[in-house]
mmCIF file of N, CA, C and O in Angstrom:
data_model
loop_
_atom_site.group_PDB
_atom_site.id
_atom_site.type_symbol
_atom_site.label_atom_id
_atom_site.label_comp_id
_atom_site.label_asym_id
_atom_site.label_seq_id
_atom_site.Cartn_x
_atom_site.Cartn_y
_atom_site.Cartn_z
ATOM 1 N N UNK A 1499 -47.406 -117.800 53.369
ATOM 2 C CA UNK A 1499 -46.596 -117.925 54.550
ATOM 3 C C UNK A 1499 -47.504 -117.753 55.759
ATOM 4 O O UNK A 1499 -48.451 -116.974 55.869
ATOM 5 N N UNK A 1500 -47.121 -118.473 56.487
ATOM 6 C CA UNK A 1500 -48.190 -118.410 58.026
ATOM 7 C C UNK A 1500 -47.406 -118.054 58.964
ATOM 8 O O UNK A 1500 -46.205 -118.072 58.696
ATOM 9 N N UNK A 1501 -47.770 -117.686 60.140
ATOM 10 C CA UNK A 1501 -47.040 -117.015 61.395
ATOM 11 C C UNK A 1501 -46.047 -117.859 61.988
ATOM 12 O O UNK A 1501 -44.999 -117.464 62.499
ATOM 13 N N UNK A 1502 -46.516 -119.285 61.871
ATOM 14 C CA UNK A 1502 -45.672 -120.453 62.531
ATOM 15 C C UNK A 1502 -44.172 -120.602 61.743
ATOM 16 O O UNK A 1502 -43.263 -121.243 62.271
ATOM 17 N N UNK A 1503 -43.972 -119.779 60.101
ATOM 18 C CA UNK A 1503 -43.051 -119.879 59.166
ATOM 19 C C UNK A 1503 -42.442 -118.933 59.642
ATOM 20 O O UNK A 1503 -41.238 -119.132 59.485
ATOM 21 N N UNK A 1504 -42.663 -117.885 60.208
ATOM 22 C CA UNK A 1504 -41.767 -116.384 60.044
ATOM 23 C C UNK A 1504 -41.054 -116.407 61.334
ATOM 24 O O UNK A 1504 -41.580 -116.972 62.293
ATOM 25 N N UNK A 1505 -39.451 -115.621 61.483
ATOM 26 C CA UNK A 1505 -38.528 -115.593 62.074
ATOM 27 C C UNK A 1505 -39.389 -114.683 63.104
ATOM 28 O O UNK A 1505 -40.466 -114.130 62.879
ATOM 29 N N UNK A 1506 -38.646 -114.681 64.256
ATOM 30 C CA UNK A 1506 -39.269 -114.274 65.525
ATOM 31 C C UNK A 1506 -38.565 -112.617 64.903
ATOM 32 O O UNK A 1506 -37.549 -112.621 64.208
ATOM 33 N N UNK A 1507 -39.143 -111.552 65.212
ATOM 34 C CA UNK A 1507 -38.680 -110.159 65.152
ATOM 35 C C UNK A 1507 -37.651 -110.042 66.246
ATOM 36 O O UNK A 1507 -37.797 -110.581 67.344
ATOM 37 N N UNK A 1508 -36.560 -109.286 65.893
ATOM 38 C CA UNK A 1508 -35.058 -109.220 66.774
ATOM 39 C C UNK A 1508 -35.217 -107.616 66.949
ATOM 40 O O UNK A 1508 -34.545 -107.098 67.840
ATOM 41 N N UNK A 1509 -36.078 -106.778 66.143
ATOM 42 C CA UNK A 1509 -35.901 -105.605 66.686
ATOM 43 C C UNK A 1509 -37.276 -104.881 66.565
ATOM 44 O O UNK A 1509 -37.687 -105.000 65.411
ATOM 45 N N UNK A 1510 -38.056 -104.233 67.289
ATOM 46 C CA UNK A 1510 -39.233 -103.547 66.891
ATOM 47 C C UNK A 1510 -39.280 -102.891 65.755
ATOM 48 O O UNK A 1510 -38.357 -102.284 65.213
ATOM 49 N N UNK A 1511 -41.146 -103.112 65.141
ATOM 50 C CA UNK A 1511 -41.040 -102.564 63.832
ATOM 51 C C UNK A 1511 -40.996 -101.313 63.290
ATOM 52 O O UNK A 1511 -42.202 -101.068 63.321
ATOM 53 N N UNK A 1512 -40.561 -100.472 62.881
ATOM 54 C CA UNK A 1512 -40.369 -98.730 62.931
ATOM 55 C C UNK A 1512 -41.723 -98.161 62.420
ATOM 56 O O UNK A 1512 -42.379 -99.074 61.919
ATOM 57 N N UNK A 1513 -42.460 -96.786 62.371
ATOM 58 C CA UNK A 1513 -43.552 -96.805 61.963
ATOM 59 C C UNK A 1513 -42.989 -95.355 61.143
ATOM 60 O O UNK A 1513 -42.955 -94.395 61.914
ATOM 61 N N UNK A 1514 -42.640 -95.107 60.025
ATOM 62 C CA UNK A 1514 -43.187 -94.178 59.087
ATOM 63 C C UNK A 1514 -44.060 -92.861 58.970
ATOM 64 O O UNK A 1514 -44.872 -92.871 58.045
ATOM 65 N N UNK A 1515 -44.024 -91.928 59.627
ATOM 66 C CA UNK A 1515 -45.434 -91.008 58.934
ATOM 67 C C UNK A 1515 -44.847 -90.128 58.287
ATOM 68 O O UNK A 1515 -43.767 -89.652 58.639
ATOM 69 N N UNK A 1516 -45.435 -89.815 57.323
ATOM 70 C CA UNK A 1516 -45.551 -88.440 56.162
ATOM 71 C C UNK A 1516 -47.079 -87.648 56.748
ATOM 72 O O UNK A 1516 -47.990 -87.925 57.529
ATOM 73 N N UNK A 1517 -46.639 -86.355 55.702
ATOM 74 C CA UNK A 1517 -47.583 -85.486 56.043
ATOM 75 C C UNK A 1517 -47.981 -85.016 54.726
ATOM 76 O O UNK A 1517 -47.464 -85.420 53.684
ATOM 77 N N UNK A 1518 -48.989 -84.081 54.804
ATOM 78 C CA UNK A 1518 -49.321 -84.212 53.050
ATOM 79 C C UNK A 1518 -48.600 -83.148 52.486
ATOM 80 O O UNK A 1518 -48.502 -82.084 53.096
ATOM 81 N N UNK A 1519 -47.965 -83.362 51.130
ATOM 82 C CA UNK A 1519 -47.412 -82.040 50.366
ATOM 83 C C UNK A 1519 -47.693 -80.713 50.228
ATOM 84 O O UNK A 1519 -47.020 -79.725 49.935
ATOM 85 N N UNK A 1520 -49.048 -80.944 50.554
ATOM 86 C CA UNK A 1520 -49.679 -79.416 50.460
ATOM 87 C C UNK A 1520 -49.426 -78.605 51.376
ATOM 88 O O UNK A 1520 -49.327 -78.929 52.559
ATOM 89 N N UNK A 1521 -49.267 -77.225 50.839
ATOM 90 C CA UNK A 1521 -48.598 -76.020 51.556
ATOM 91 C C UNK A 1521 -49.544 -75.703 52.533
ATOM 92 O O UNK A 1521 -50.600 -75.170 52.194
ATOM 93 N N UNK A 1522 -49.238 -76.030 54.014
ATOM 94 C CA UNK A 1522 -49.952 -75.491 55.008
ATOM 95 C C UNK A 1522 -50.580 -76.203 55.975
ATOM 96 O O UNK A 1522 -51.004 -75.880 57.085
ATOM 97 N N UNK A 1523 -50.564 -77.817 55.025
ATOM 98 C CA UNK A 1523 -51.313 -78.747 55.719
ATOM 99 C C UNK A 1523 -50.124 -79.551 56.544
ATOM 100 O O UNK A 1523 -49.076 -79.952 56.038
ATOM 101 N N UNK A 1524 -50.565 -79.711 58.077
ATOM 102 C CA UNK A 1524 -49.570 -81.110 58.906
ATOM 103 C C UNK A 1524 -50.470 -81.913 58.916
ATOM 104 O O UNK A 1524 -50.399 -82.311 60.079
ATOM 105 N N UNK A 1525 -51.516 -82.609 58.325
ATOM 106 C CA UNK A 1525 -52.076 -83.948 58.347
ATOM 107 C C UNK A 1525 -51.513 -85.079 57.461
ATOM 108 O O UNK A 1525 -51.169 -85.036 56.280
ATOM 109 N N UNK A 1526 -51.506 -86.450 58.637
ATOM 110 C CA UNK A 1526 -51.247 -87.514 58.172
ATOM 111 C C UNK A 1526 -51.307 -87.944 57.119
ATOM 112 O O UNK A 1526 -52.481 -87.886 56.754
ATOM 113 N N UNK A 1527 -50.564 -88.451 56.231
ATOM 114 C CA UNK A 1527 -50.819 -88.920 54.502
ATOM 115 C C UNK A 1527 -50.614 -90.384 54.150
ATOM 116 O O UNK A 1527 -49.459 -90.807 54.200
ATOM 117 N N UNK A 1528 -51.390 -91.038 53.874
ATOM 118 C CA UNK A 1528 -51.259 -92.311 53.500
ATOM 119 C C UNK A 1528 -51.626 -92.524 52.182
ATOM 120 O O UNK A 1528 -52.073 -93.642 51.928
ATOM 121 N N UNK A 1529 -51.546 -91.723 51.289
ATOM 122 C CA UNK A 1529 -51.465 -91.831 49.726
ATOM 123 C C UNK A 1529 -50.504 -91.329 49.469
ATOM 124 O O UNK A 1529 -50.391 -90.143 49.778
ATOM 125 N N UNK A 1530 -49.142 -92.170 48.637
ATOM 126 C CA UNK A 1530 -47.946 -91.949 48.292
ATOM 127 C C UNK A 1530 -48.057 -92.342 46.887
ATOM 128 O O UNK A 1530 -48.546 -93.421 46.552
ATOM 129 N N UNK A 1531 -47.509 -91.288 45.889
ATOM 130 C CA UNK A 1531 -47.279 -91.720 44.511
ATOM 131 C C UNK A 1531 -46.203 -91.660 43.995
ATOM 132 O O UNK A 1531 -46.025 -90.551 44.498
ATOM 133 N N UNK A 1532 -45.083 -91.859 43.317
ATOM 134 C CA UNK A 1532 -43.881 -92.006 42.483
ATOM 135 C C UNK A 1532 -43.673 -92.350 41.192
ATOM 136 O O UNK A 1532 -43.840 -93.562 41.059
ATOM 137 N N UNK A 1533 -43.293 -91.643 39.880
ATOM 138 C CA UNK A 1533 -43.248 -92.118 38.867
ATOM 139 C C UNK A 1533 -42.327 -93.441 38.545
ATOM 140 O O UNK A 1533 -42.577 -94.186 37.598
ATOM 141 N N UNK A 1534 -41.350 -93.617 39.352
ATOM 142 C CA UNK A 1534 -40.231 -95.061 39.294
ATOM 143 C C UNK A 1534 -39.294 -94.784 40.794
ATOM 144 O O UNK A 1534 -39.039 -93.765 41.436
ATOM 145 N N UNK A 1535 -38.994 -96.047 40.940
ATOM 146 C CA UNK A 1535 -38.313 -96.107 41.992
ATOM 147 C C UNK A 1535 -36.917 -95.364 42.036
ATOM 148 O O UNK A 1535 -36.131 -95.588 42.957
ATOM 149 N N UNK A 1536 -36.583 -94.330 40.854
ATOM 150 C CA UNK A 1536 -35.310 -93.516 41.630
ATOM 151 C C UNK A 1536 -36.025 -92.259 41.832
ATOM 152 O O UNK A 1536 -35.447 -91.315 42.370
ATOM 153 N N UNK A 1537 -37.392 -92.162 41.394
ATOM 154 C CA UNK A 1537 -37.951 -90.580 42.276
ATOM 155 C C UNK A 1537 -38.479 -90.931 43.735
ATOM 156 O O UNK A 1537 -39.041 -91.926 44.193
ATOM 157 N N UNK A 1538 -38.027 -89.571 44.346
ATOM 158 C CA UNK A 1538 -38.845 -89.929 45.863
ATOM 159 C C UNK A 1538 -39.861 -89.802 45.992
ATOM 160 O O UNK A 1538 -40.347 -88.735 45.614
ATOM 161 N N UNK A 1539 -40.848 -90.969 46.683
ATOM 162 C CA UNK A 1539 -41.563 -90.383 46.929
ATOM 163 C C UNK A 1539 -42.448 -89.205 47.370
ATOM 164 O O UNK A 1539 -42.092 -88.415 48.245
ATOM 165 N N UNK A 1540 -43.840 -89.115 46.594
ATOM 166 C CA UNK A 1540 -44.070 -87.727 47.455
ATOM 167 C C UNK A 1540 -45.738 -87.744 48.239
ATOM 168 O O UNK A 1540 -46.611 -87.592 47.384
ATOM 169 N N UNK A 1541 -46.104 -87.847 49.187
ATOM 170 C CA UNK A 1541 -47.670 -87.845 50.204
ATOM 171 C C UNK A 1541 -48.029 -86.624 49.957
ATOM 172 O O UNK A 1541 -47.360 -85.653 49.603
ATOM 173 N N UNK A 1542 -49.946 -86.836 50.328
ATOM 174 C CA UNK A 1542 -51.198 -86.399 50.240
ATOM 175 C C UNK A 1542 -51.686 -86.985 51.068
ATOM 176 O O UNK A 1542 -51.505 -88.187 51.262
ATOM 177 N N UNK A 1543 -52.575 -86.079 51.876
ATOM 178 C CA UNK A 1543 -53.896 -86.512 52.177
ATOM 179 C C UNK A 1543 -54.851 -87.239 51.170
ATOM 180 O O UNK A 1543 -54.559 -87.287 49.975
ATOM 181 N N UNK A 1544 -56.008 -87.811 51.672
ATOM 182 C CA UNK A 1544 -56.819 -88.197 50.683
ATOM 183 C C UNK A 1544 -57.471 -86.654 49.859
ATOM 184 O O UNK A 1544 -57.647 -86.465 48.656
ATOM 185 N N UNK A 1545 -57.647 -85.992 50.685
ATOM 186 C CA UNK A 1545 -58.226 -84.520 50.036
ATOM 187 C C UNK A 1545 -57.508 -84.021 49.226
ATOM 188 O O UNK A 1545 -58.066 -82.998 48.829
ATOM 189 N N UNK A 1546 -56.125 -84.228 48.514
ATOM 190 C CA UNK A 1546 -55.221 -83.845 48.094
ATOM 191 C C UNK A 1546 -54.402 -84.338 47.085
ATOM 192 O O UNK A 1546 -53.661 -83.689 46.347
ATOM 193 N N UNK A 1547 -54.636 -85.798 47.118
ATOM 194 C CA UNK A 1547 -53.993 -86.745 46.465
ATOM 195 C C UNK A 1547 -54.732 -86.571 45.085
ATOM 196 O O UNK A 1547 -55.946 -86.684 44.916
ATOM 197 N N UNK A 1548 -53.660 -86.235 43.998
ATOM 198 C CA UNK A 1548 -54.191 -85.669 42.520
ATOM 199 C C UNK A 1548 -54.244 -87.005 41.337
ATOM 200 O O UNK A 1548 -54.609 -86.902 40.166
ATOM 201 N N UNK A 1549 -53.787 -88.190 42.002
ATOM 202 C CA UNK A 1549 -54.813 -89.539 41.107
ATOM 203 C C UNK A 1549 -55.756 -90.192 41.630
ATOM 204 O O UNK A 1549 -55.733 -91.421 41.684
ATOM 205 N N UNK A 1550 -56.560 -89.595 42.013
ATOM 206 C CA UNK A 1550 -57.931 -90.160 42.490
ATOM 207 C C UNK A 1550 -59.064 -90.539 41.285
ATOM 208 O O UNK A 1550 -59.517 -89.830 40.387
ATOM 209 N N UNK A 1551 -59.324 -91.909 41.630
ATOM 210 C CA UNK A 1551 -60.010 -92.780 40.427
ATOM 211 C C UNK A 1551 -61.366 -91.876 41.144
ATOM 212 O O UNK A 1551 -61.472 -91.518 42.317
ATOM 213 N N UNK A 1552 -62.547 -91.609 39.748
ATOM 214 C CA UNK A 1552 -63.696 -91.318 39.476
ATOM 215 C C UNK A 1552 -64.198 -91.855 40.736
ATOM 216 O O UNK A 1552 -64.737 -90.926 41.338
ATOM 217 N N UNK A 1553 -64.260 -92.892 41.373
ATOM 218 C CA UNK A 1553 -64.813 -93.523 42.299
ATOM 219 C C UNK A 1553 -64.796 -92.855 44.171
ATOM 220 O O UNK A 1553 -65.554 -92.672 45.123
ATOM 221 N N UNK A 1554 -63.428 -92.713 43.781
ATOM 222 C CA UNK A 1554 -62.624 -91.853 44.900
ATOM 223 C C UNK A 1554 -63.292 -90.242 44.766
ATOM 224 O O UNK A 1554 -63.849 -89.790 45.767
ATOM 225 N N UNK A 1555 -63.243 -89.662 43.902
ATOM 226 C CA UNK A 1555 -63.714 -88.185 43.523
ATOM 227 C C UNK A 1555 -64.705 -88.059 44.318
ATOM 228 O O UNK A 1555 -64.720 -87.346 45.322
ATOM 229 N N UNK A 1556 -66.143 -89.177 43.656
ATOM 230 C CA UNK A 1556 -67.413 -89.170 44.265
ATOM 231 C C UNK A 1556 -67.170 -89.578 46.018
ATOM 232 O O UNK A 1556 -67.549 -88.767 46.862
ATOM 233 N N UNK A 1557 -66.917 -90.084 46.178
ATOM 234 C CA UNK A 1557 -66.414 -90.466 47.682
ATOM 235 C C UNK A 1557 -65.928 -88.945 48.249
ATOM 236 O O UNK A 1557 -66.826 -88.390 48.883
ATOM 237 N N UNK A 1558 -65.099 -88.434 48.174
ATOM 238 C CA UNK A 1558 -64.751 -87.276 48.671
ATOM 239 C C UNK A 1558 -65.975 -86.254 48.543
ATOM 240 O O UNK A 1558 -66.316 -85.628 49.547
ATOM 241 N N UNK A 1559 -66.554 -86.096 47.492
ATOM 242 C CA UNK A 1559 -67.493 -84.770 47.338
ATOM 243 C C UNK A 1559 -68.148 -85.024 47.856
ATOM 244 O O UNK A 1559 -68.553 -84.150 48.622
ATOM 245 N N UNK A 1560 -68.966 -86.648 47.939
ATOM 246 C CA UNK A 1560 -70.157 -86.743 49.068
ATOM 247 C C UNK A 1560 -69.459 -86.273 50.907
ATOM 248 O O UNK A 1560 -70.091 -85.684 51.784
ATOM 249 N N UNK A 1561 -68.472 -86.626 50.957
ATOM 250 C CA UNK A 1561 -68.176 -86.486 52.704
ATOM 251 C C UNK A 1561 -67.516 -85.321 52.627
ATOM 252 O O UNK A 1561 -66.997 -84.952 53.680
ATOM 253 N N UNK A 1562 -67.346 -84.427 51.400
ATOM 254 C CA UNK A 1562 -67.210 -82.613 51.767
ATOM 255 C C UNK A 1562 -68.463 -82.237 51.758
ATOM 256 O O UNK A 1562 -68.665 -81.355 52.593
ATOM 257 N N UNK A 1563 -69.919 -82.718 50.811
ATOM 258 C CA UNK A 1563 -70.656 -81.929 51.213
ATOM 259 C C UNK A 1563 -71.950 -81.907 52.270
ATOM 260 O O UNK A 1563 -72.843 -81.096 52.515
ATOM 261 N N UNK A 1564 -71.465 -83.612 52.910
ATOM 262 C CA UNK A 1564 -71.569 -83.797 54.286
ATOM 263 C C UNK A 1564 -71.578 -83.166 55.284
ATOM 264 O O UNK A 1564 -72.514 -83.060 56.075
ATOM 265 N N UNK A 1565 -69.738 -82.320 55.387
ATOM 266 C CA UNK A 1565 -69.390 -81.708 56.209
ATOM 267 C C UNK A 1565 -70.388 -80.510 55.971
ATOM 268 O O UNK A 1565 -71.329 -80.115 56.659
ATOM 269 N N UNK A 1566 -69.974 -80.147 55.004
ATOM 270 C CA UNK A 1566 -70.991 -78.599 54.845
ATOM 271 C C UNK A 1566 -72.137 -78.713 55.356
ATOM 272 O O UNK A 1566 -72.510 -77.611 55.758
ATOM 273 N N UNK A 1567 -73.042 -79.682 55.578
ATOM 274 C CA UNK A 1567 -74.355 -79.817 56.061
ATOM 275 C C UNK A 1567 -74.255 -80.402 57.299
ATOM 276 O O UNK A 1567 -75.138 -81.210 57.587
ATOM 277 N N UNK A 1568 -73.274 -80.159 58.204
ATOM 278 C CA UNK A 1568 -72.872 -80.659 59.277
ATOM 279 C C UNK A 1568 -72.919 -81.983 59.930
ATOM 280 O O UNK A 1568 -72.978 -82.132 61.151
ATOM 281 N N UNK A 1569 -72.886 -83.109 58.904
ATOM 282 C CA UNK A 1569 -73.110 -84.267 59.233
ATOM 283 C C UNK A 1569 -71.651 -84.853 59.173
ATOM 284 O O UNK A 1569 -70.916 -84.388 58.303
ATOM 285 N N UNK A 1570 -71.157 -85.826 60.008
ATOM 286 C CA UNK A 1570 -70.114 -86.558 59.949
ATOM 287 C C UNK A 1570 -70.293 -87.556 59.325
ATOM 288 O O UNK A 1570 -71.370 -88.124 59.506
ATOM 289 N N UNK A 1571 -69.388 -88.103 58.432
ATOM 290 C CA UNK A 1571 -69.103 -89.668 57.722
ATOM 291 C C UNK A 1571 -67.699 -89.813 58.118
ATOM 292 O O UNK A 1571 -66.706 -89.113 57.921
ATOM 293 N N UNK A 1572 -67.973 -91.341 58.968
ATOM 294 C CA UNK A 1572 -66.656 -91.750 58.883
ATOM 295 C C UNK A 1572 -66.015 -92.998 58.073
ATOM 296 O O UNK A 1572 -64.802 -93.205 58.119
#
């Protein structure tokens, strides 16, 4: 579908935020998991989010132990 196909928007688009499940944390969460669509969803941070592929793991430990050595990765 291309832009020239789609109906003109009649009402602005709403924007969503969650925060992560974890006790204590108010940061933004954009990893949502659900076992089937009649459980609710539930958000994580990326630091938090408990199906993180092997790939993801290494990704996180390198930019925690980044931080620890006071370097930023963004």
């Amino acid at each position: 579908m291309s832009d020239t196909d789609m109906p003109p928007l009649t009402k602005a688009p709403e924007m969503y935020v969650h925060y992560c499940e974890e006790e204590g944390r108010a940061e933004w969460s954009g990893w949502g998991n659900s076992p089937s669509p009649a459980v609710t969803t539930r958000w994580w941070c990326f630091a938090h989010f408990p199906h993180r592929s092997y790939e993801q793991e290494q990704a996180l430990r390198r930019m925690i132990e980044a931080a620890e050595r006071g370097n930023i990765i963004q």
